[in-house]
PDB file of C-alpha atoms in Angstrom:
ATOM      1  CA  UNK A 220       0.000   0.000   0.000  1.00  0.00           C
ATOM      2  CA  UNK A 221       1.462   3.876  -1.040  1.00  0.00           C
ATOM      3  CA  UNK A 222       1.753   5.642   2.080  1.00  0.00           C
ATOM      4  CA  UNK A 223       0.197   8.899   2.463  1.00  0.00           C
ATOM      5  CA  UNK A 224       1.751  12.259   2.961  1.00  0.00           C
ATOM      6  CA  UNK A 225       1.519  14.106   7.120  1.00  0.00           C
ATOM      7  CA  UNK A 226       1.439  16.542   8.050  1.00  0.00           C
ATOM      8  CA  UNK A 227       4.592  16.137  10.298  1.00  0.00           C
ATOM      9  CA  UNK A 228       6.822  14.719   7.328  1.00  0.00           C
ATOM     10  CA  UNK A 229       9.515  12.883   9.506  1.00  0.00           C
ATOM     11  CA  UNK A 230       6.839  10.641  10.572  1.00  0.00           C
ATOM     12  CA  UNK A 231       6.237   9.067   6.796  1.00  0.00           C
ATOM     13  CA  UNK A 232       7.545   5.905   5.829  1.00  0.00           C
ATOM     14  CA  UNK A 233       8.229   5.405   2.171  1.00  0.00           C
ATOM     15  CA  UNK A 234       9.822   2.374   2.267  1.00  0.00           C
ATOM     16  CA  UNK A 235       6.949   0.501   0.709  1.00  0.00           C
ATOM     17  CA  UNK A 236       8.242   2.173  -2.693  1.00  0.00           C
ATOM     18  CA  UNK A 237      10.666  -0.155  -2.691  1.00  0.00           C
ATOM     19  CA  UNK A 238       8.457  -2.247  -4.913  1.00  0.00           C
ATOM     20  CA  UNK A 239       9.072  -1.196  -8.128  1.00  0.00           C
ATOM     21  CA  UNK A 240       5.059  -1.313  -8.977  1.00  0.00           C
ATOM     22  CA  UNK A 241       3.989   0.622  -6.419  1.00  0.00           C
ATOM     23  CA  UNK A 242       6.061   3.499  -8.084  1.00  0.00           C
ATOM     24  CA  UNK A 243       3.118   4.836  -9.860  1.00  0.00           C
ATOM     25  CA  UNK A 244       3.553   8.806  -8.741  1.00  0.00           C
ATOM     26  CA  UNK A 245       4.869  11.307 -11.229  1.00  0.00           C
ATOM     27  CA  UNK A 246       7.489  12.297  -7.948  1.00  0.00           C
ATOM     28  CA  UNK A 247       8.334   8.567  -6.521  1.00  0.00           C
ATOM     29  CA  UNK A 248      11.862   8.918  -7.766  1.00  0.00           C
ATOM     30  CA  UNK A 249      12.137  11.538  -5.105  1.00  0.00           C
ATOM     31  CA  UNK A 250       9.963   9.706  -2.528  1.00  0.00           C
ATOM     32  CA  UNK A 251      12.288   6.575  -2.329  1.00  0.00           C
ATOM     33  CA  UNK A 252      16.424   6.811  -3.571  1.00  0.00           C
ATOM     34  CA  UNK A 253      17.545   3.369  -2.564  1.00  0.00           C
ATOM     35  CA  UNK A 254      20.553   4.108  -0.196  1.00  0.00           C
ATOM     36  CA  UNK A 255      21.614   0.097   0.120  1.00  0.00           C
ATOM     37  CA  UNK A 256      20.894  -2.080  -2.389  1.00  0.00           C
ATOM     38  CA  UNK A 257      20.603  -5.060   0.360  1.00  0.00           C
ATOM     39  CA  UNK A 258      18.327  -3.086   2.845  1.00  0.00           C
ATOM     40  CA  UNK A 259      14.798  -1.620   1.532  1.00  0.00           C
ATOM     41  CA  UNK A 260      13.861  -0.277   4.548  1.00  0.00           C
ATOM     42  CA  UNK A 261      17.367   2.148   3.684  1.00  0.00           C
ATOM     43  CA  UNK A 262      16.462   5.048   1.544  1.00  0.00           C
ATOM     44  CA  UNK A 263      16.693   8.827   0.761  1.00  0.00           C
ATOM     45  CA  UNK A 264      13.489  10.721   0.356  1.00  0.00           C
ATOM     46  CA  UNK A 265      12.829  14.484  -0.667  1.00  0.00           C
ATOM     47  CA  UNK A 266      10.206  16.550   0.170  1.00  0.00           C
ATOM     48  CA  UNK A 267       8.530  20.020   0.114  1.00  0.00           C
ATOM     49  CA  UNK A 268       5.555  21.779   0.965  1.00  0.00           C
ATOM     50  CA  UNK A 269       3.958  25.133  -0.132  1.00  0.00           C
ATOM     51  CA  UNK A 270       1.198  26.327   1.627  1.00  0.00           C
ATOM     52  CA  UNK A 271      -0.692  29.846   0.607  1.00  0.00           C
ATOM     53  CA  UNK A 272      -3.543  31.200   2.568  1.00  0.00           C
ATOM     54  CA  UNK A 273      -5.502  34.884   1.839  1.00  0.00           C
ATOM     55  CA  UNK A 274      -6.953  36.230   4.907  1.00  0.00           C
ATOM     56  CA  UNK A 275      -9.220  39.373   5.404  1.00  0.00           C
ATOM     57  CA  UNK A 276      -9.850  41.330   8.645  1.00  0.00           C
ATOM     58  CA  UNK A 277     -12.527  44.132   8.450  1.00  0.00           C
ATOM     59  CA  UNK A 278     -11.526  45.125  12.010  1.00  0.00           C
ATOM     60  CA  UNK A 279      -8.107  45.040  13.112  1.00  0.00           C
ATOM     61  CA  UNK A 280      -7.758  45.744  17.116  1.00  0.00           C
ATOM     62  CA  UNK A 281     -11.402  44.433  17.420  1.00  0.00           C
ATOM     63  CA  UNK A 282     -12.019  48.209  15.616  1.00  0.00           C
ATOM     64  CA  UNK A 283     -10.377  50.471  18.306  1.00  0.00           C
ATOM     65  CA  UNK A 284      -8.931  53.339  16.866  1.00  0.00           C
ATOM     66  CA  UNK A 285      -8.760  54.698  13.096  1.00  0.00           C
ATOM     67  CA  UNK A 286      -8.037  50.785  11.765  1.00  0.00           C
ATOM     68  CA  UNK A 287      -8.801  50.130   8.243  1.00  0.00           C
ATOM     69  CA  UNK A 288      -9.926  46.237   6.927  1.00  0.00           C
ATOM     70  CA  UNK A 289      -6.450  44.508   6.260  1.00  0.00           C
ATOM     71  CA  UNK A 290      -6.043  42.403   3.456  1.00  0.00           C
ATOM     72  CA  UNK A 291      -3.000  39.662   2.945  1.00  0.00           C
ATOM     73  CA  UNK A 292      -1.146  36.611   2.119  1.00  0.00           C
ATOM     74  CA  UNK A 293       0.392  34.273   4.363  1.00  0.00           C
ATOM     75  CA  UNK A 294       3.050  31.948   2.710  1.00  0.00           C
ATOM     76  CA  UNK A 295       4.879  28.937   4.310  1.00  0.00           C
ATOM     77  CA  UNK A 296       7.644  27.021   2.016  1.00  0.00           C
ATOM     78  CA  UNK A 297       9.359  23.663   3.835  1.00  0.00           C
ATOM     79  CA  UNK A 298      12.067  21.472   1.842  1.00  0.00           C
ATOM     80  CA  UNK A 299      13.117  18.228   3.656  1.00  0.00           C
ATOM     81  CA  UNK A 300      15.365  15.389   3.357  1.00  0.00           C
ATOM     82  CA  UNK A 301      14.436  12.538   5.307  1.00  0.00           C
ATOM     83  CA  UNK A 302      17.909   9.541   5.801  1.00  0.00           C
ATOM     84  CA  UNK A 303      16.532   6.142   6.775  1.00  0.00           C
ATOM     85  CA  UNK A 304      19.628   3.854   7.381  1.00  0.00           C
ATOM     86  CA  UNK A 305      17.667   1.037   8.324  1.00  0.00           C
ATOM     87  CA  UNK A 306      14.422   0.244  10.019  1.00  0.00           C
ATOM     88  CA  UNK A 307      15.971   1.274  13.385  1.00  0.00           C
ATOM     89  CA  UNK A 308      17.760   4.733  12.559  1.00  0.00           C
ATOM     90  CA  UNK A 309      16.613   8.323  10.571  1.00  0.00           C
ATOM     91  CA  UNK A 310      18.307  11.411   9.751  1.00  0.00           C
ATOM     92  CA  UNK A 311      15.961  14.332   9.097  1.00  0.00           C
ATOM     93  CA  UNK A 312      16.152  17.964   8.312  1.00  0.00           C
ATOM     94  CA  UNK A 313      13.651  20.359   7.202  1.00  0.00           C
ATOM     95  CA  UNK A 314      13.844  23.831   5.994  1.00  0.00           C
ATOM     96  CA  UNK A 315      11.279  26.516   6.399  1.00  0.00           C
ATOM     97  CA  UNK A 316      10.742  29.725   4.846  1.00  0.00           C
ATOM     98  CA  UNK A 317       7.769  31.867   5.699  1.00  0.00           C
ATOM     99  CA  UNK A 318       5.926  35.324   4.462  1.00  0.00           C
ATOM    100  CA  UNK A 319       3.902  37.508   4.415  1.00  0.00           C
ATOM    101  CA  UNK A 320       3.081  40.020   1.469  1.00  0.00           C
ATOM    102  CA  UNK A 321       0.916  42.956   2.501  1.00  0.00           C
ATOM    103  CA  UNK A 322       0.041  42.289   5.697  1.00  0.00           C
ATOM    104  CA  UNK A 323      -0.051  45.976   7.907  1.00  0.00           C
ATOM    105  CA  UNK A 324       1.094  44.277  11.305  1.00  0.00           C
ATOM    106  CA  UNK A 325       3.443  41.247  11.106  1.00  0.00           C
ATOM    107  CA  UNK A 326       3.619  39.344  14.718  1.00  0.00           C
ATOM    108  CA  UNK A 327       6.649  37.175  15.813  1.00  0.00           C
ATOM    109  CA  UNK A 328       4.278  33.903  14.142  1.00  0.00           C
ATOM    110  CA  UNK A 329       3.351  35.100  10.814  1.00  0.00           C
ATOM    111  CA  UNK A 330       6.867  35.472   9.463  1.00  0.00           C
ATOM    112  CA  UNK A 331      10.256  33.934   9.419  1.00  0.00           C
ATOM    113  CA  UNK A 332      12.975  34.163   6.722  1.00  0.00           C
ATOM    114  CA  UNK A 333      15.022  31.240   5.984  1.00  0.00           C
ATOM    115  CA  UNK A 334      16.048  29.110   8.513  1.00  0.00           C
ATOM    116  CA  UNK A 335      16.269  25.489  10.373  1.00  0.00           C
ATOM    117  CA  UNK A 336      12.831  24.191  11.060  1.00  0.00           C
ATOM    118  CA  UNK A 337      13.997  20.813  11.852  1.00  0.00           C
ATOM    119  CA  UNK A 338      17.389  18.805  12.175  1.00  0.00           C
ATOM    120  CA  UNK A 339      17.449  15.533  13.890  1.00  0.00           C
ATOM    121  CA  UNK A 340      18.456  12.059  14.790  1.00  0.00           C
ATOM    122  CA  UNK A 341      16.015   8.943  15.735  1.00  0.00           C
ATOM    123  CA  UNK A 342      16.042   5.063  16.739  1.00  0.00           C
ATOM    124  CA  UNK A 343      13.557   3.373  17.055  1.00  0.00           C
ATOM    125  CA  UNK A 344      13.404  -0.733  18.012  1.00  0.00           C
ATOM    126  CA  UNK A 345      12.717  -3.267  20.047  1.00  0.00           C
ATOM    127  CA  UNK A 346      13.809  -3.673  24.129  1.00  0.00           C
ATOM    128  CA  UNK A 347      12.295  -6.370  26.401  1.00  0.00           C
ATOM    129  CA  UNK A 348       8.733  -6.947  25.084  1.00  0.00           C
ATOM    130  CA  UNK A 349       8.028  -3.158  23.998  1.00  0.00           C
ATOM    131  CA  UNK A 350       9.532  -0.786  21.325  1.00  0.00           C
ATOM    132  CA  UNK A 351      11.815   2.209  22.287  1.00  0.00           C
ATOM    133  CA  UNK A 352      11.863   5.411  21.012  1.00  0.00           C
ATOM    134  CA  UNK A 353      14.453   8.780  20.867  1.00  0.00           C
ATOM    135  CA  UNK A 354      15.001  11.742  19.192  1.00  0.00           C
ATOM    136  CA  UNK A 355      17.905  14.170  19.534  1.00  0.00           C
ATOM    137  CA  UNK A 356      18.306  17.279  17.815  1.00  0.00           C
ATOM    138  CA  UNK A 357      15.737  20.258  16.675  1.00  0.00           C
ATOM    139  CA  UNK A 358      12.170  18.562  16.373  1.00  0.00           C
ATOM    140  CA  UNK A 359       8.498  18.933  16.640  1.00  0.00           C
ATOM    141  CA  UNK A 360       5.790  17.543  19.109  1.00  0.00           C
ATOM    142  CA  UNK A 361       2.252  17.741  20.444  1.00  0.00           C
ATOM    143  CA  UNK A 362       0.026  16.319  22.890  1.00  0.00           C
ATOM    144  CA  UNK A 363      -3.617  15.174  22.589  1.00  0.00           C
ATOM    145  CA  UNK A 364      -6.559  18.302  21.121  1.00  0.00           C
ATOM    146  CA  UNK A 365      -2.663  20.742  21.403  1.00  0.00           C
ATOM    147  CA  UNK A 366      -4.221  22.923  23.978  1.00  0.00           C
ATOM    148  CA  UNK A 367      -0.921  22.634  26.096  1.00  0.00           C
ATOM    149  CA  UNK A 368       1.901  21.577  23.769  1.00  0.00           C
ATOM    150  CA  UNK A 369       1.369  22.107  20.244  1.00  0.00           C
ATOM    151  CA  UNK A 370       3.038  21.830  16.943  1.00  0.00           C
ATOM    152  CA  UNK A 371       1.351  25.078  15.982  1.00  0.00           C
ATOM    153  CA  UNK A 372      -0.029  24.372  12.346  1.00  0.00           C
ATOM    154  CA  UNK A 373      -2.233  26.970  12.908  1.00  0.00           C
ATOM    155  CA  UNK A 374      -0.569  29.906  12.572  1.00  0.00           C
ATOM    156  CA  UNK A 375       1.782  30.594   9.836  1.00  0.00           C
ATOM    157  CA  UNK A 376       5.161  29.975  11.640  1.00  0.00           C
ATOM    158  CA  UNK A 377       5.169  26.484  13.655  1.00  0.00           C
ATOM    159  CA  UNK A 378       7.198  25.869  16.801  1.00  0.00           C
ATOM    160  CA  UNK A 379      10.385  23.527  16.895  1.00  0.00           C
ATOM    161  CA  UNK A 380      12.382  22.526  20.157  1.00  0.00           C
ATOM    162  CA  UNK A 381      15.663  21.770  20.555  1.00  0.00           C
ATOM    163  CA  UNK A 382      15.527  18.349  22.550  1.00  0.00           C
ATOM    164  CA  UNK A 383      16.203  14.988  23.629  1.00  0.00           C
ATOM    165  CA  UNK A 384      12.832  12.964  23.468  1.00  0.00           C
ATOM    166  CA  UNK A 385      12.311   9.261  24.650  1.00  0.00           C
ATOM    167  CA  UNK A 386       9.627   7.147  24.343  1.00  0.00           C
ATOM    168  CA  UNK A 387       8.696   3.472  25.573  1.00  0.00           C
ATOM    169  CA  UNK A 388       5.359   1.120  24.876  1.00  0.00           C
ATOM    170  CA  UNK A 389       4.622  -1.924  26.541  1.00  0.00           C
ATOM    171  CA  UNK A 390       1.250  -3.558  25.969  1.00  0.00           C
ATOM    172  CA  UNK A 391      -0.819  -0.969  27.519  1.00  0.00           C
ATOM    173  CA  UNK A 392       1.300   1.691  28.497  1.00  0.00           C
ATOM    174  CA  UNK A 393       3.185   4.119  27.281  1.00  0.00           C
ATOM    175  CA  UNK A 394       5.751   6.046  29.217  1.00  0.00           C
ATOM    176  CA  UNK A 395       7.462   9.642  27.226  1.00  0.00           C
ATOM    177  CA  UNK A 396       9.963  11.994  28.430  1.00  0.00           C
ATOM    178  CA  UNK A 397      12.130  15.274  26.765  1.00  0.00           C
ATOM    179  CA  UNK A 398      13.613  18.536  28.181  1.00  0.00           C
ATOM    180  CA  UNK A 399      13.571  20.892  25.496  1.00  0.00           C
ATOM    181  CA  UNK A 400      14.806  24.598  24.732  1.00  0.00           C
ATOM    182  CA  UNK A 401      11.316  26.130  22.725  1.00  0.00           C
ATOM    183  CA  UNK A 402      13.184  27.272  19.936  1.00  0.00           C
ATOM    184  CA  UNK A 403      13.232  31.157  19.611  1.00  0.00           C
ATOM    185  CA  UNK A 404      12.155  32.544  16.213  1.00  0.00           C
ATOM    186  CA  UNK A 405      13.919  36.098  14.631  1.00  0.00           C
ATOM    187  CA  UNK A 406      13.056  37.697  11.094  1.00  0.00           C
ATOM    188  CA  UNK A 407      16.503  39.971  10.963  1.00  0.00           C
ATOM    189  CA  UNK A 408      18.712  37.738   8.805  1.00  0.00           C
ATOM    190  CA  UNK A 409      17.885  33.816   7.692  1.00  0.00           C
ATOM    191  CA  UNK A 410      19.317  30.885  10.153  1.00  0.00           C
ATOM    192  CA  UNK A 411      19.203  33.317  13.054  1.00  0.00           C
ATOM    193  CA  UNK A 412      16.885  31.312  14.863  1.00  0.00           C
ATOM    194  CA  UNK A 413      18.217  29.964  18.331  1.00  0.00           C
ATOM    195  CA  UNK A 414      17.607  28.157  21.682  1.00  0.00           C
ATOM    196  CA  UNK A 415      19.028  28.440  25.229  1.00  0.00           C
ATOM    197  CA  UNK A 416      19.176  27.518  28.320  1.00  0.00           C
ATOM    198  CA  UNK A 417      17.302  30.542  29.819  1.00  0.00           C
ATOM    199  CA  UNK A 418      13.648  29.166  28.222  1.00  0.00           C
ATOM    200  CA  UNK A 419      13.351  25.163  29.103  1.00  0.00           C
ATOM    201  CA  UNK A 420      10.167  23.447  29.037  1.00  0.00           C
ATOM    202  CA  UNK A 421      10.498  19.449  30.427  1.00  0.00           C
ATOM    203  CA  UNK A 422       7.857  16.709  30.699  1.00  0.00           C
ATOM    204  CA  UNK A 423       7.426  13.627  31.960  1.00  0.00           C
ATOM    205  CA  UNK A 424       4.054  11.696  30.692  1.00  0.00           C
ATOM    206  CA  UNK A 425       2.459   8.086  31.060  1.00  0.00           C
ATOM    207  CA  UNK A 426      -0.262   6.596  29.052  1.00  0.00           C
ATOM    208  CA  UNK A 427      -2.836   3.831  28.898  1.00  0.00           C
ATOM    209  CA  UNK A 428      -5.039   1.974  27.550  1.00  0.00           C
ATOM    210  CA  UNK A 429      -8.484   1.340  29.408  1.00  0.00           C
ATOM    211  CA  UNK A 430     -11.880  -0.559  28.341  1.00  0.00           C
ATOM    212  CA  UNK A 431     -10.715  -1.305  25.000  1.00  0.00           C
ATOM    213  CA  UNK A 432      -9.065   1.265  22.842  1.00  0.00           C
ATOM    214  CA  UNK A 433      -9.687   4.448  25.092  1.00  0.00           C
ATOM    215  CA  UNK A 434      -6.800   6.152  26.682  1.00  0.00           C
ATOM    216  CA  UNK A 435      -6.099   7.383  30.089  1.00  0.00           C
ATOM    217  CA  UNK A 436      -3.208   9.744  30.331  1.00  0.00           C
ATOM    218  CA  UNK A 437      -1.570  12.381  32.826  1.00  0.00           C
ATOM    219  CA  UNK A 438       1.758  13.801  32.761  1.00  0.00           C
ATOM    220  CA  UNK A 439       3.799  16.431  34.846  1.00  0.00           C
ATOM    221  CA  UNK A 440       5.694  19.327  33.189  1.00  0.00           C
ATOM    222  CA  UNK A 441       8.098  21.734  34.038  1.00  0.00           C
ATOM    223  CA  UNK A 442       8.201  25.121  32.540  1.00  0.00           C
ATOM    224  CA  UNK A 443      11.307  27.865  33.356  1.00  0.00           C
ATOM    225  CA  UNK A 444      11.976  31.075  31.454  1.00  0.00           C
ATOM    226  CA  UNK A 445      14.668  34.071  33.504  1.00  0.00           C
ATOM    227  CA  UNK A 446      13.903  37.429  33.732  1.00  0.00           C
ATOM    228  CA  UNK A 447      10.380  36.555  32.662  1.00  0.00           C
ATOM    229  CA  UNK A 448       8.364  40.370  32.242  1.00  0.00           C
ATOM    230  CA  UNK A 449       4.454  40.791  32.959  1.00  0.00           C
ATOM    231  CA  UNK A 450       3.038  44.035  33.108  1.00  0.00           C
ATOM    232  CA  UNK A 451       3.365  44.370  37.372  1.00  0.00           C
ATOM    233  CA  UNK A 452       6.212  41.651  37.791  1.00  0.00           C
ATOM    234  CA  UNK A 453       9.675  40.617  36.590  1.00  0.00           C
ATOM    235  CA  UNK A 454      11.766  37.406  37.536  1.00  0.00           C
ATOM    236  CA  UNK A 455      12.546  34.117  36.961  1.00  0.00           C
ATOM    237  CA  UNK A 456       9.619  32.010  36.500  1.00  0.00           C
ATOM    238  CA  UNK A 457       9.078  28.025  37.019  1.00  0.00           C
ATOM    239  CA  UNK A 458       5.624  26.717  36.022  1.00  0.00           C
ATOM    240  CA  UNK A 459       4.534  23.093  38.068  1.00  0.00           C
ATOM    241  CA  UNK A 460       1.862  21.681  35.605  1.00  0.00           C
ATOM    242  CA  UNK A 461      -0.204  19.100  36.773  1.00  0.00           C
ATOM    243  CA  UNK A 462      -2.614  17.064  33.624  1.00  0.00           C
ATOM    244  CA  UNK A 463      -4.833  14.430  33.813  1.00  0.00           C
ATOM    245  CA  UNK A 464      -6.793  12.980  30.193  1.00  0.00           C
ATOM    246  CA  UNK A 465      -9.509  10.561  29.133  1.00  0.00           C
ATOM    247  CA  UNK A 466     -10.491  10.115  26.037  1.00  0.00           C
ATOM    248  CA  UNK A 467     -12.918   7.560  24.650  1.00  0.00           C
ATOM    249  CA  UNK A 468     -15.114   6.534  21.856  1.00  0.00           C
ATOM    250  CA  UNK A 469     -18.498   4.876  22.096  1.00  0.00           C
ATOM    251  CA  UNK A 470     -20.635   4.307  18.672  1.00  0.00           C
ATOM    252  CA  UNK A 471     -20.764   7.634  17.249  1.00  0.00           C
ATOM    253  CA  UNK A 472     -19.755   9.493  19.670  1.00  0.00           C
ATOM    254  CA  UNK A 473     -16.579  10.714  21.395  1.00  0.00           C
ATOM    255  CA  UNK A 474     -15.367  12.958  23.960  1.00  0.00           C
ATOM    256  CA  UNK A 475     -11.883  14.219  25.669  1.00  0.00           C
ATOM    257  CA  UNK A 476     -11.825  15.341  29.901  1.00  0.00           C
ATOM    258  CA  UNK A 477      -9.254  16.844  30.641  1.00  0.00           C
ATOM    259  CA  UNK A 478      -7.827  18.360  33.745  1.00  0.00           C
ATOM    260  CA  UNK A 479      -5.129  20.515  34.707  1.00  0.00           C
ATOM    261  CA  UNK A 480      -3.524  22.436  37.426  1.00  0.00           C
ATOM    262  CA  UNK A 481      -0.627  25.142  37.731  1.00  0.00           C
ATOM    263  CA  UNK A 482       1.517  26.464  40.571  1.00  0.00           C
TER     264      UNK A 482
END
């Protein structure tokens, strides 16, 4: 079977193309370069995305002031080359250039010039009777509906984090931890883009699987940013977050609870 295009890219696996009659695309010499003749599951594939979206807003600052309607284009270009050695290890980096064209205020998220989106190394395979995961470079991640940790598709600039992620499943659980630095995103120059030790976001999560398929989940995170500014304070802050999830299907319907607590 062709597999289908993400949208997180790293997490496609082309190696079905190694087939020669599943190579039906107009672009599958791209999607899958042998890399060892004896290995299928080794491979080079090339990718790129180009997304364009007009927006209109008849009332910029909810229509406070003398604000006209603003009018614009929001443009997001991504090239990637994705390294699969084997079935256990992939090399993957991903470039991103983002733009806007006429828009009258430009926030930190609608525009980026060229830079590193993504650059990282993963393994994944087997230990005792589960399957282990890790990550270690500049990546992507998100958790659940993304009201906490989120790629941010959304908007036109996405969020990357310079981390080391590792993941473990066993039957019905699932047990992931990273520390990250959020990657910090500047339009002077491209590849100005950086990450440091004075913004760190760290989680520790477990998952499982309850009355069938559902999933009960809860996790703890740390969040720590110096010289942190608010409007009446200014210091280092630490964020304790507390989470708890269910989320189930019955039928036709589904739902998500979800709890959480800061200190």
């Amino acid at each position: 079977m062709r597999p289908k295009i993400l949208t997180n890219r790293w997490q496609e696996d082309w190696s079905a193309l190694a087939n020669p009659a599943l190579r039906t695309e107009p672009f599958d010499a791209l999607k899958y370069i042998p890399l060892f003749v004896t290995d299928p599951k080794s491979y080079i594939s090339l990718g790129a995305n180009l997304r364009e979206r007009f927006e209109f807003n008849d009332a910029p600052n909810f229509g406070v002031g003398n604000t006209r309607g603003d009018s614009y284009l929001l443009q997001r270009l991504q090239m990637h080359v994705d390294i699969r050695l084997n079935e256990n290890w992939q090399i993957f980096a991903q470039l991103e250039d983002v733009r806007t064209i006429d828009k009258a205020s430009i926030s930190p998220v609608d525009q980026n010039q060229l830079d590193l989106r993504l650059a990282f190394i993963a393994y994944s395979g087997a230990l005792g009777d589960g399957i282990f995961k890790a990550r270690v470079g500049r990546q992507d991640f998100a958790f659940d509906l993304q009201r906490f940790v989120s790629s941010r598709d959304g908007p036109n600039v996405r969020q990357s984090f310079d981390a080391v992620w590792a993941d473990y499943e066993t039957g019905l659980w699932r047990f992931i931890g990273f520390v990250s630095r959020p990657v910090q995103y500047f339009d002077v120059r491209p590849f100005d883009d950086t990450s440091n030790d004075n913004f760190r976001f760290s989680t520790l999560r477990v998952e499982r699987k309850v009355m069938g398929d559902n999933e009960l989940s809860g996790y703890y995170s740390l969040y720590e940013r110096k010289s942190a500014r608010y409007l009446d304070a200014l210091g280092d802050e630490s964020r304790h977050v507390l989470d708890a999830r269910f989320a189930a299907k019955s039928q036709q319907f589904d739902w998500d609870l979800e709890a959480m607590g800061q200190a």
